[in-house]
Amino acid sequence: MSAPAVVIAAPASGSGKTTLATGLIGALRRAGHQVAPFKVGPDYIDPGYHGLAAGRPGRNLDPVLVGEQRVVPLYRHGAQGCDIAVVEGVMGLFDGRIDEHRTEAVAEGSTAQVASLLGAPVVLVVDARGHSQSLAALLHGFATFDSSVRLGGVILNRVGSERHEQVLRAACDRVGIPVLGALPRMTELEVPSRHLGLIPAVEHGTAATVAVDAMTELVAAHVDLRAIVALAGESVHGPAWDPATELAATGQVSDQQLTRTPADGRDEEVADEPRTGRRMPLGMSGAADVSDGRSSSGSAPLIAMAGGPAFTFGYAEHRELLVAAGAQVAVFDPLYDELPSGTTGLVLPGGFPEEHAGQLSANERLRTAVAEGAAHGLPIHAECAGLLYLTRSLDGHPMAGVIDADAEFGPRLTLGYRDAVALHDSALWRAGARVRGHEFHRTRLIRTGRETAAWGWRATGSVAEGAVVRQVHASYLHTHPAGNPDAIARFVAAAERFGQ
């Protein structure tokens, strides 16, 4: 049996999904439930708040990046040990990847697609400002648009008064949609945001915990938790995702190399980060956090993974796959730490380096170690923030200088899925490999050199992006490791060769 799920969706972005989902996770946990938190799509920020509320890592369900066949298995894997799951949607319920060639009614990557794959009911969060009796027509449309999606109830958000609530409830009754909660307008719950959305929980520190506690209190006071639990009364059926099985299927990792570990169903501890005083999930605080693959034999390659406030964009399955492939993983904070001793591979994930460029630059010992490692063939997997860290400079601050380019904060946001092709062999992909990724940044490279491009794709024209330098693969493109287990196997093998 697997934990039943409820999906939190909305008619449009900005309706209050994150507040409701985070508060619901916290309120259910406070009521004694073990809650598995999920986010639809390639969002790295909301899961941080979900994780604080749940006491365990927030995970993503993205049919575009991992394939729809992996959605249920990844859900089953992430929900192990829990009795209920809360899945926060993305954008509007039926919004997803825009593809004029797709014939299916439900957009790929949409909340509706994920809800349909899970067979889970949807709770629609409606921003009540400006709504009156016409809410009935809106709900009727969302309830009947696609028969594969079951609208189980509505939560009215930002209700203006008791009279306003009465009118809205009457509209819901008219179309037979249960009201599961009604929340008043409370602007003090707004979490500070910046150019890519909310400030990540790791960066927001203690204030993030305070905000999550306030969301929990709000939902506990104004949402019918028993009705939510009853609505999610069916289990999600199917096999659970297993990193070792995925790696074995690539044919690149032997049974002797694989490390089979159970899913992390326990509450993840939260520790005070000793240098900054920020509270962050254990595993983001320093190089002492090592997940061990084959350490008992002493031959496991050591993968250093950047974490901390500047590198917050990542997936829990990434580390699980690295460990399953036989690696040790040491998480370190590039703002303060040195490169972990014995590093044979380096992962630099996405994040907000532009917000911490001065501190990153000031850690000269790390910058020098990364540059020297790259020059000697250290395998490096760098995505977005990692790409920026490897440039010569970021907004005028010296960086590692591995990539012959400078970077700066740009005038516009670059956002969207990409169907990319690997243009050259690298530590992760063979030339010609086809990968689905996602861009999400507001920086740009300037004064670029002539390094070998990592990816090619077609947009309004042909695009060549990123760089492959020796064993370095750096790009703006975010990929999901669960959708690319072969790349993880290649990277761990490259790290093992480097260690030898």
Short mmCIF file of C-alpha atoms in Angstrom, two decimals:
data_model
loop_
_atom_site.label_atom_id
_atom_site.label_comp_id
_atom_site.label_asym_id
_atom_site.label_seq_id
_atom_site.Cartn_x
_atom_site.Cartn_y
_atom_site.Cartn_z
CA MET A 1 0.00 0.00 0.00
CA SER A 2 1.08 3.56 -0.69
CA ALA A 3 0.11 6.82 0.94
CA PRO A 4 -3.02 8.44 -0.54
CA ALA A 5 -2.52 11.84 -2.13
CA VAL A 6 -4.35 15.11 -2.44
CA VAL A 7 -3.34 17.61 -5.13
CA ILE A 8 -3.45 21.34 -4.40
CA ALA A 9 -4.19 23.24 -7.61
CA ALA A 10 -5.55 26.64 -8.70
CA PRO A 11 -7.18 28.33 -11.69
CA ALA A 12 -4.06 30.45 -12.19
CA SER A 13 -0.68 31.36 -10.73
CA GLY A 14 -0.72 33.67 -7.73
CA SER A 15 -3.82 32.13 -6.14
CA GLY A 16 -2.02 31.05 -2.97
CA LYS A 17 -1.13 27.41 -3.69
CA THR A 18 2.21 27.53 -1.89
CA THR A 19 0.74 29.07 1.27
CA LEU A 20 -2.08 26.51 1.31
CA ALA A 21 0.08 23.51 0.46
CA THR A 22 2.83 24.39 2.93
CA GLY A 23 0.34 25.18 5.68
CA LEU A 24 -1.60 22.00 4.98
CA ILE A 25 1.57 19.90 5.18
CA GLY A 26 2.45 21.52 8.50
CA ALA A 27 -1.08 21.24 9.90
CA LEU A 28 -1.39 17.57 8.97
CA ARG A 29 1.99 16.84 10.50
CA ARG A 30 1.00 18.66 13.68
CA ALA A 31 -2.18 16.53 13.76
CA GLY A 32 -0.03 13.39 13.90
CA HIS A 33 0.31 12.44 10.22
CA GLN A 34 3.49 11.48 8.43
CA VAL A 35 3.24 13.73 5.37
CA ALA A 36 5.09 13.30 2.07
CA PRO A 37 5.49 16.67 0.29
CA PHE A 38 5.65 16.98 -3.51
CA LYS A 39 5.72 19.77 -6.09
CA VAL A 40 4.65 19.45 -9.72
CA GLY A 41 7.21 20.69 -12.23
CA PRO A 42 10.83 21.87 -12.10
CA ASP A 43 10.41 24.14 -9.07
CA TYR A 44 13.32 24.13 -6.60
CA ILE A 45 12.09 26.78 -4.16
CA ASP A 46 8.65 25.64 -2.97
CA PRO A 47 9.96 22.17 -1.95
CA GLY A 48 12.28 23.88 0.54
CA TYR A 49 9.27 25.30 2.39
CA HIS A 50 7.46 21.97 2.05
CA GLY A 51 10.47 20.26 3.61
CA LEU A 52 10.45 22.59 6.60
CA ALA A 53 6.75 21.90 7.14
CA ALA A 54 7.02 18.12 6.71
CA GLY A 55 10.36 17.45 8.39
CA ARG A 56 11.49 15.46 5.36
CA PRO A 57 12.77 16.42 1.88
CA GLY A 58 10.33 17.96 -0.59
CA ARG A 59 10.35 16.19 -3.95
CA ASN A 60 9.29 17.01 -7.51
CA LEU A 61 6.99 15.21 -9.94
CA ASP A 62 7.74 16.38 -13.49
CA PRO A 63 6.50 14.22 -16.38
CA VAL A 64 8.41 16.35 -18.88
CA LEU A 65 11.84 15.84 -17.32
CA VAL A 66 11.50 12.25 -16.06
CA GLY A 67 8.85 10.78 -18.38
CA GLU A 68 5.27 10.14 -17.34
CA GLN A 69 6.10 6.46 -16.71
CA ARG A 70 8.26 7.50 -13.72
CA VAL A 71 5.73 9.77 -11.99
CA VAL A 72 3.97 7.06 -9.99
CA PRO A 73 7.22 5.20 -9.12
CA LEU A 74 8.87 8.43 -7.92
CA TYR A 75 5.76 9.23 -5.91
CA ARG A 76 5.77 5.77 -4.33
CA HIS A 77 9.47 6.12 -3.52
CA GLY A 78 9.10 9.55 -1.93
CA ALA A 79 5.96 8.65 0.02
CA GLN A 80 7.37 5.55 1.73
CA GLY A 81 6.75 5.63 5.46
CA CYS A 82 3.97 8.23 5.15
CA ASP A 83 0.22 7.96 5.57
CA ILE A 84 -0.72 10.93 3.34
CA ALA A 85 0.89 13.06 0.66
CA VAL A 86 0.28 16.67 -0.38
CA VAL A 87 1.15 17.51 -3.98
CA GLU A 88 1.36 21.21 -4.82
CA GLY A 89 0.55 21.98 -8.43
CA VAL A 90 2.14 24.39 -10.88
CA MET A 91 0.53 27.46 -12.51
CA GLY A 92 -3.14 26.85 -13.34
CA LEU A 93 -4.58 23.33 -13.10
CA PHE A 94 -4.46 22.66 -16.85
CA ASP A 95 -1.36 24.74 -17.66
CA GLY A 96 1.75 22.88 -18.79
CA ARG A 97 4.28 22.72 -21.56
CA ILE A 98 3.08 24.59 -24.62
CA ASP A 99 3.33 22.14 -27.53
CA GLU A 100 1.20 22.68 -30.61
CA HIS A 101 1.99 19.13 -31.77
CA ARG A 102 0.52 17.44 -28.68
CA THR A 103 -2.88 15.87 -29.31
CA GLU A 104 -3.81 14.93 -25.72
CA ALA A 105 -6.33 17.20 -24.00
CA VAL A 106 -4.23 17.67 -20.86
CA ALA A 107 -0.98 19.61 -21.27
CA GLU A 108 2.25 17.74 -20.61
CA GLY A 109 3.74 18.61 -17.25
CA SER A 110 0.51 20.14 -15.97
CA THR A 111 -0.96 19.60 -12.53
CA ALA A 112 -3.91 17.92 -14.23
CA GLN A 113 -1.62 15.37 -15.88
CA VAL A 114 0.08 14.50 -12.60
CA ALA A 115 -3.25 14.26 -10.75
CA SER A 116 -4.55 11.96 -13.48
CA LEU A 117 -1.45 9.74 -13.38
CA LEU A 118 -1.71 9.43 -9.60
CA GLY A 119 -5.49 9.04 -9.63
CA ALA A 120 -5.56 11.66 -6.88
CA PRO A 121 -8.34 14.19 -6.18
CA VAL A 122 -7.76 17.88 -6.75
CA VAL A 123 -8.47 20.65 -4.25
CA LEU A 124 -8.80 23.94 -6.10
CA VAL A 125 -7.48 27.03 -4.31
CA VAL A 126 -9.37 30.08 -5.53
CA ASP A 127 -8.26 33.64 -4.90
CA ALA A 128 -11.63 35.00 -3.79
CA ARG A 129 -10.80 38.64 -4.39
CA GLY A 130 -13.19 39.92 -7.06
CA HIS A 131 -15.32 36.76 -7.04
CA SER A 132 -19.01 36.53 -6.23
CA GLN A 133 -21.80 34.36 -7.72
CA SER A 134 -19.81 33.85 -10.94
CA LEU A 135 -17.50 31.57 -8.99
CA ALA A 136 -20.06 28.82 -9.71
CA ALA A 137 -19.39 29.06 -13.44
CA LEU A 138 -15.62 28.94 -12.93
CA LEU A 139 -15.87 25.84 -10.75
CA HIS A 140 -18.27 24.16 -13.17
CA GLY A 141 -15.75 24.67 -15.97
CA PHE A 142 -12.81 23.26 -14.02
CA ALA A 143 -14.87 20.30 -12.78
CA THR A 144 -16.07 19.26 -16.25
CA PHE A 145 -13.18 20.24 -18.55
CA ASP A 146 -11.48 16.83 -18.44
CA SER A 147 -13.03 13.62 -17.12
CA SER A 148 -9.64 12.18 -16.05
CA VAL A 149 -9.31 14.89 -13.39
CA ARG A 150 -11.51 14.69 -10.27
CA LEU A 151 -12.24 18.00 -8.54
CA GLY A 152 -12.85 17.00 -4.94
CA GLY A 153 -13.32 20.38 -3.30
CA VAL A 154 -12.39 24.04 -3.14
CA ILE A 155 -10.53 26.23 -0.64
CA LEU A 156 -11.49 29.88 -0.72
CA ASN A 157 -8.44 32.07 -0.20
CA ARG A 158 -8.23 35.76 0.70
CA VAL A 159 -11.90 36.07 1.64
CA GLY A 160 -12.86 39.66 2.44
CA SER A 161 -15.65 39.28 5.03
CA GLU A 162 -18.22 36.91 6.51
CA ARG A 163 -20.80 38.11 3.99
CA HIS A 164 -18.34 37.52 1.14
CA GLU A 165 -17.76 33.99 2.40
CA GLN A 166 -21.51 33.28 2.55
CA VAL A 167 -21.99 34.36 -1.08
CA LEU A 168 -19.02 32.24 -2.23
CA ARG A 169 -20.20 29.17 -0.33
CA ALA A 170 -23.63 29.50 -1.93
CA ALA A 171 -21.99 29.61 -5.37
CA CYS A 172 -20.03 26.43 -4.58
CA ASP A 173 -23.19 24.69 -3.34
CA ARG A 174 -24.91 25.55 -6.60
CA VAL A 175 -22.47 23.37 -8.57
CA GLY A 176 -22.03 20.73 -5.86
CA ILE A 177 -18.37 21.44 -5.03
CA PRO A 178 -17.60 21.07 -1.30
CA VAL A 179 -15.90 23.97 0.45
CA LEU A 180 -13.01 22.54 2.46
CA GLY A 181 -11.82 25.82 3.92
CA ALA A 182 -12.05 29.61 3.75
CA LEU A 183 -9.01 31.73 4.57
CA PRO A 184 -9.12 35.46 5.32
CA ARG A 185 -6.78 37.95 3.71
CA MET A 186 -3.51 37.96 5.64
CA THR A 187 -0.78 39.88 3.80
CA GLU A 188 1.67 39.42 6.67
CA LEU A 189 2.16 35.82 5.54
CA GLU A 190 3.79 36.89 2.30
CA VAL A 191 7.30 35.44 1.98
CA PRO A 192 9.87 37.80 0.37
CA SER A 193 10.57 37.07 -3.27
CA ARG A 194 13.07 38.04 -5.94
CA HIS A 195 13.49 37.67 -9.70
CA LEU A 196 13.02 33.87 -9.79
CA GLY A 197 10.25 33.63 -7.21
CA LEU A 198 10.31 33.17 -3.44
CA ILE A 199 13.60 33.48 -1.57
CA PRO A 200 14.68 29.87 -0.85
CA ALA A 201 14.06 28.63 2.68
CA VAL A 202 17.78 28.01 3.23
CA GLU A 203 18.55 31.67 2.47
CA HIS A 204 15.55 33.03 4.34
CA GLY A 205 16.81 31.30 7.48
CA THR A 206 14.84 31.59 10.70
CA ALA A 207 12.27 33.81 8.97
CA ALA A 208 11.36 30.85 6.73
CA THR A 209 10.59 28.72 9.77
CA VAL A 210 8.47 31.53 11.23
CA ALA A 211 6.60 31.86 7.92
CA VAL A 212 5.97 28.11 7.72
CA ASP A 213 4.68 28.09 11.30
CA ALA A 214 2.31 30.96 10.45
CA MET A 215 1.03 29.13 7.35
CA THR A 216 0.48 26.03 9.48
CA GLU A 217 -1.52 28.00 12.06
CA LEU A 218 -3.62 29.64 9.35
CA VAL A 219 -4.53 26.40 7.61
CA ALA A 220 -5.17 24.55 10.89
CA ALA A 221 -7.64 27.26 11.91
CA HIS A 222 -9.52 27.61 8.62
CA VAL A 223 -9.32 24.30 6.71
CA ASP A 224 -11.21 21.09 7.48
CA LEU A 225 -8.29 18.67 7.88
CA ARG A 226 -10.56 15.67 8.45
CA ALA A 227 -12.33 16.35 5.17
CA ILE A 228 -8.96 16.62 3.39
CA VAL A 229 -7.82 13.27 4.82
CA ALA A 230 -11.13 11.63 3.88
CA LEU A 231 -10.91 13.05 0.36
CA ALA A 232 -7.46 11.52 -0.13
CA GLY A 233 -8.84 8.13 0.87
CA GLU A 234 -7.39 6.01 -1.92
CA SER A 235 -3.84 4.74 -2.30
CA VAL A 236 -1.68 5.33 -5.37
CA HIS A 237 -0.91 1.98 -6.99
CA GLY A 238 2.21 0.95 -8.88
CA PRO A 239 5.87 0.05 -8.35
CA ALA A 240 8.21 2.27 -6.34
CA TRP A 241 11.20 3.88 -8.00
CA ASP A 242 14.53 2.35 -7.02
CA PRO A 243 17.81 4.09 -7.92
CA ALA A 244 19.81 0.86 -8.05
CA THR A 245 17.30 -0.74 -10.43
CA GLU A 246 17.36 2.34 -12.67
CA LEU A 247 21.15 2.29 -12.79
CA ALA A 248 21.27 -1.44 -13.48
CA ALA A 249 18.95 -0.93 -16.45
CA THR A 250 21.51 1.39 -18.08
CA GLY A 251 23.97 -1.50 -18.37
CA GLN A 252 26.78 0.81 -17.23
CA VAL A 253 26.92 -0.26 -13.57
CA SER A 254 27.58 -3.82 -12.39
CA ASP A 255 25.76 -5.49 -9.50
CA GLN A 256 29.01 -5.36 -7.53
CA GLN A 257 29.17 -1.58 -7.89
CA LEU A 258 25.53 -0.92 -6.96
CA THR A 259 24.59 0.10 -3.44
CA ARG A 260 20.98 -0.68 -2.62
CA THR A 261 19.56 1.54 0.09
CA PRO A 262 15.97 2.02 1.28
CA ALA A 263 14.12 5.26 0.60
CA ASP A 264 14.59 7.96 3.19
CA GLY A 265 11.26 7.73 4.97
CA ARG A 266 12.47 9.28 8.21
CA ASP A 267 12.12 12.88 9.27
CA GLU A 268 15.18 14.80 8.11
CA GLU A 269 16.90 16.53 10.98
CA VAL A 270 17.29 20.28 11.06
CA ALA A 271 20.52 21.75 12.37
CA ASP A 272 21.87 25.19 13.08
CA GLU A 273 24.51 26.01 10.49
CA PRO A 274 27.56 26.88 12.61
CA ARG A 275 28.87 29.80 10.59
CA THR A 276 25.76 31.67 9.50
CA GLY A 277 23.29 30.78 12.24
CA ARG A 278 20.76 29.88 9.52
CA ARG A 279 18.60 26.84 10.03
CA MET A 280 18.74 24.45 7.12
CA PRO A 281 18.10 20.76 6.53
CA LEU A 282 21.03 18.59 7.56
CA GLY A 283 22.87 17.78 4.36
CA MET A 284 23.03 21.42 3.27
CA SER A 285 25.27 22.67 6.06
CA GLY A 286 28.81 21.49 5.42
CA ALA A 287 31.31 18.96 4.15
CA ALA A 288 30.93 16.75 7.22
CA ASP A 289 27.66 15.43 5.80
CA VAL A 290 28.72 12.37 3.80
CA SER A 291 26.31 9.86 2.25
CA ASP A 292 28.32 6.68 1.85
CA GLY A 293 28.11 4.27 -1.06
CA ARG A 294 30.99 1.78 -1.03
CA SER A 295 33.02 3.40 1.75
CA SER A 296 33.40 0.06 3.59
CA SER A 297 35.77 -1.10 0.86
CA GLY A 298 37.61 2.22 0.83
CA SER A 299 37.33 2.49 -2.95
CA ALA A 300 34.24 4.63 -3.38
CA PRO A 301 34.73 7.81 -5.42
CA LEU A 302 33.98 10.95 -3.42
CA ILE A 303 31.53 13.34 -5.07
CA ALA A 304 31.53 16.83 -3.56
CA MET A 305 28.13 18.52 -3.96
CA ALA A 306 27.78 22.26 -3.46
CA GLY A 307 24.99 23.33 -1.10
CA GLY A 308 24.23 26.23 1.21
CA PRO A 309 22.47 29.49 0.34
CA ALA A 310 24.03 29.96 -3.13
CA PHE A 311 23.33 26.44 -4.46
CA THR A 312 19.81 25.45 -3.45
CA PHE A 313 18.39 24.07 -6.72
CA GLY A 314 18.51 20.30 -6.78
CA TYR A 315 16.62 17.03 -6.51
CA ALA A 316 16.74 14.52 -3.64
CA GLU A 317 17.04 11.70 -6.20
CA HIS A 318 20.38 13.09 -7.40
CA ARG A 319 22.24 12.12 -4.25
CA GLU A 320 20.33 8.83 -4.03
CA LEU A 321 21.45 7.86 -7.53
CA LEU A 322 25.07 8.87 -6.84
CA VAL A 323 25.13 6.75 -3.69
CA ALA A 324 23.41 3.84 -5.45
CA ALA A 325 26.10 4.01 -8.13
CA GLY A 326 28.70 3.43 -5.42
CA ALA A 327 29.84 6.97 -4.63
CA GLN A 328 30.23 8.85 -1.39
CA VAL A 329 28.58 12.29 -1.44
CA ALA A 330 29.93 15.17 0.66
CA VAL A 331 27.81 18.33 0.75
CA PHE A 332 29.76 21.55 1.30
CA ASP A 333 29.03 25.28 1.28
CA PRO A 334 31.14 27.22 -1.27
CA LEU A 335 30.56 30.44 0.67
CA TYR A 336 32.86 29.19 3.44
CA ASP A 337 34.14 25.66 2.94
CA GLU A 338 37.13 24.26 1.13
CA LEU A 339 36.81 21.45 -1.40
CA PRO A 340 36.36 18.24 0.62
CA SER A 341 39.59 16.28 0.90
CA GLY A 342 39.78 13.39 -1.55
CA THR A 343 37.19 14.81 -3.98
CA THR A 344 37.14 12.87 -7.26
CA GLY A 345 34.02 14.47 -8.74
CA LEU A 346 32.25 17.80 -8.23
CA VAL A 347 28.56 18.70 -8.61
CA LEU A 348 27.68 22.41 -8.76
CA PRO A 349 23.85 22.64 -8.93
CA GLY A 350 21.63 25.63 -9.57
CA GLY A 351 20.79 28.44 -7.19
CA PHE A 352 21.34 32.15 -6.68
CA PRO A 353 25.09 32.83 -6.96
CA GLU A 354 24.36 36.36 -8.16
CA GLU A 355 23.02 37.11 -4.68
CA HIS A 356 26.23 35.87 -3.06
CA ALA A 357 28.86 36.71 -5.65
CA GLY A 358 31.03 38.68 -3.23
CA GLN A 359 31.22 35.86 -0.69
CA LEU A 360 31.81 33.23 -3.36
CA SER A 361 34.62 35.31 -4.78
CA ALA A 362 36.15 35.87 -1.34
CA ASN A 363 36.60 32.10 -0.88
CA GLU A 364 39.72 32.17 -3.01
CA ARG A 365 41.09 28.85 -1.79
CA LEU A 366 38.03 27.04 -3.10
CA ARG A 367 38.08 28.90 -6.41
CA THR A 368 41.72 27.97 -6.89
CA ALA A 369 41.12 24.34 -5.95
CA VAL A 370 38.23 24.04 -8.42
CA ALA A 371 40.28 25.63 -11.22
CA GLU A 372 43.25 23.35 -10.53
CA GLY A 373 41.00 20.31 -10.31
CA ALA A 374 39.37 21.12 -13.65
CA ALA A 375 42.79 21.60 -15.26
CA HIS A 376 43.84 18.13 -14.08
CA GLY A 377 40.67 16.43 -15.35
CA LEU A 378 38.38 16.51 -12.30
CA PRO A 379 34.87 15.56 -13.51
CA ILE A 380 32.56 18.52 -12.86
CA HIS A 381 28.81 18.66 -13.44
CA ALA A 382 27.68 22.29 -13.31
CA GLU A 383 24.13 23.52 -13.92
CA CYS A 384 23.09 27.19 -14.07
CA ALA A 385 24.56 28.54 -10.81
CA GLY A 386 27.38 26.06 -11.28
CA LEU A 387 28.01 27.41 -14.77
CA LEU A 388 28.20 30.95 -13.39
CA TYR A 389 30.63 29.87 -10.65
CA LEU A 390 32.96 28.42 -13.29
CA THR A 391 33.14 31.62 -15.37
CA ARG A 392 35.90 34.22 -15.11
CA SER A 393 33.65 36.67 -13.28
CA LEU A 394 30.07 37.20 -12.12
CA ASP A 395 28.89 40.81 -12.01
CA GLY A 396 32.54 41.87 -11.76
CA HIS A 397 33.47 39.44 -8.97
CA PRO A 398 36.23 36.93 -9.86
CA MET A 399 35.02 33.33 -10.06
CA ALA A 400 36.82 30.03 -10.72
CA GLY A 401 37.84 30.90 -14.30
CA VAL A 402 37.30 27.42 -15.72
CA ILE A 403 34.94 28.69 -18.45
CA ASP A 404 36.23 31.38 -20.81
CA ALA A 405 33.31 33.75 -20.25
CA ASP A 406 32.02 36.45 -17.93
CA ALA A 407 28.51 36.53 -16.50
CA GLU A 408 26.16 39.30 -15.46
CA PHE A 409 22.63 39.83 -14.25
CA GLY A 410 20.48 40.28 -17.35
CA PRO A 411 17.46 42.33 -18.36
CA ARG A 412 15.02 39.46 -18.85
CA LEU A 413 14.04 36.06 -17.50
CA THR A 414 14.85 32.97 -19.56
CA LEU A 415 12.36 30.23 -18.79
CA GLY A 416 11.15 27.04 -20.43
CA TYR A 417 11.63 23.38 -21.26
CA ARG A 418 14.20 22.44 -23.89
CA ASP A 419 14.64 19.33 -26.03
CA ALA A 420 18.41 19.29 -26.20
CA VAL A 421 21.05 17.18 -27.94
CA ALA A 422 24.52 16.63 -26.50
CA LEU A 423 26.90 18.06 -29.08
CA HIS A 424 30.06 16.37 -27.76
CA ASP A 425 31.13 13.56 -25.48
CA SER A 426 31.45 14.55 -21.84
CA ALA A 427 31.71 13.07 -18.37
CA LEU A 428 27.90 12.73 -18.37
CA TRP A 429 26.61 12.28 -21.92
CA ARG A 430 27.71 10.78 -25.19
CA ALA A 431 27.51 12.98 -28.26
CA GLY A 432 24.05 12.70 -29.77
CA ALA A 433 22.27 11.90 -26.52
CA ARG A 434 18.81 13.51 -26.38
CA VAL A 435 17.83 15.11 -23.10
CA ARG A 436 14.91 17.13 -21.82
CA GLY A 437 15.91 20.00 -19.59
CA HIS A 438 14.65 23.28 -18.22
CA GLU A 439 16.09 26.81 -18.26
CA PHE A 440 15.33 29.17 -15.38
CA HIS A 441 17.66 32.15 -15.02
CA ARG A 442 18.02 35.88 -15.34
CA THR A 443 21.74 36.04 -15.92
CA ARG A 444 23.62 35.87 -19.19
CA LEU A 445 27.11 35.12 -20.43
CA ILE A 446 29.11 37.89 -22.10
CA ARG A 447 32.54 38.02 -23.73
CA THR A 448 32.49 34.26 -24.23
CA GLY A 449 35.43 32.31 -25.62
CA ARG A 450 35.44 29.37 -28.01
CA GLU A 451 34.86 26.37 -25.80
CA THR A 452 33.03 23.35 -27.15
CA ALA A 453 29.27 23.82 -26.66
CA ALA A 454 27.49 21.32 -24.41
CA TRP A 455 23.98 21.39 -25.91
CA GLY A 456 22.16 22.23 -29.07
CA TRP A 457 18.44 22.79 -29.62
CA ARG A 458 16.05 24.68 -31.84
CA ALA A 459 13.99 27.63 -30.65
CA THR A 460 13.40 30.55 -33.00
CA GLY A 461 16.70 29.38 -34.49
CA SER A 462 19.52 27.00 -33.68
CA VAL A 463 20.90 27.37 -30.16
CA ALA A 464 24.32 26.17 -28.97
CA GLU A 465 24.65 26.48 -25.21
CA GLY A 466 26.98 25.60 -22.36
CA ALA A 467 30.54 24.34 -22.46
CA VAL A 468 32.47 21.08 -22.35
CA VAL A 469 36.06 21.61 -21.19
CA ARG A 470 38.12 18.49 -20.49
CA GLN A 471 35.94 16.64 -17.92
CA VAL A 472 33.76 19.67 -17.18
CA HIS A 473 30.15 19.81 -18.36
CA ALA A 474 28.65 23.25 -17.65
CA SER A 475 25.31 24.60 -18.84
CA TYR A 476 22.29 26.72 -17.98
CA LEU A 477 20.14 23.64 -18.58
CA HIS A 478 18.69 21.93 -15.49
CA THR A 479 18.18 18.19 -15.92
CA HIS A 480 16.48 15.72 -13.58
CA PRO A 481 18.85 12.88 -12.60
CA ALA A 482 15.97 10.40 -12.28
CA GLY A 483 15.25 10.97 -15.95
CA ASN A 484 18.92 10.47 -16.86
CA PRO A 485 20.35 7.60 -14.79
CA ASP A 486 22.84 6.80 -17.57
CA ALA A 487 24.44 10.23 -17.07
CA ILE A 488 24.84 9.57 -13.34
CA ALA A 489 26.46 6.20 -14.05
CA ARG A 490 28.91 7.81 -16.49
CA PHE A 491 29.75 10.59 -14.03
CA VAL A 492 30.48 8.22 -11.14
CA ALA A 493 32.61 6.07 -13.44
CA ALA A 494 34.55 9.17 -14.53
CA ALA A 495 35.05 10.16 -10.88
CA GLU A 496 36.31 6.69 -10.06
CA ARG A 497 38.80 6.82 -12.95
CA PHE A 498 40.00 10.23 -11.77
CA GLY A 499 40.53 8.86 -8.26
CA GLN A 500 42.64 6.03 -9.60
#
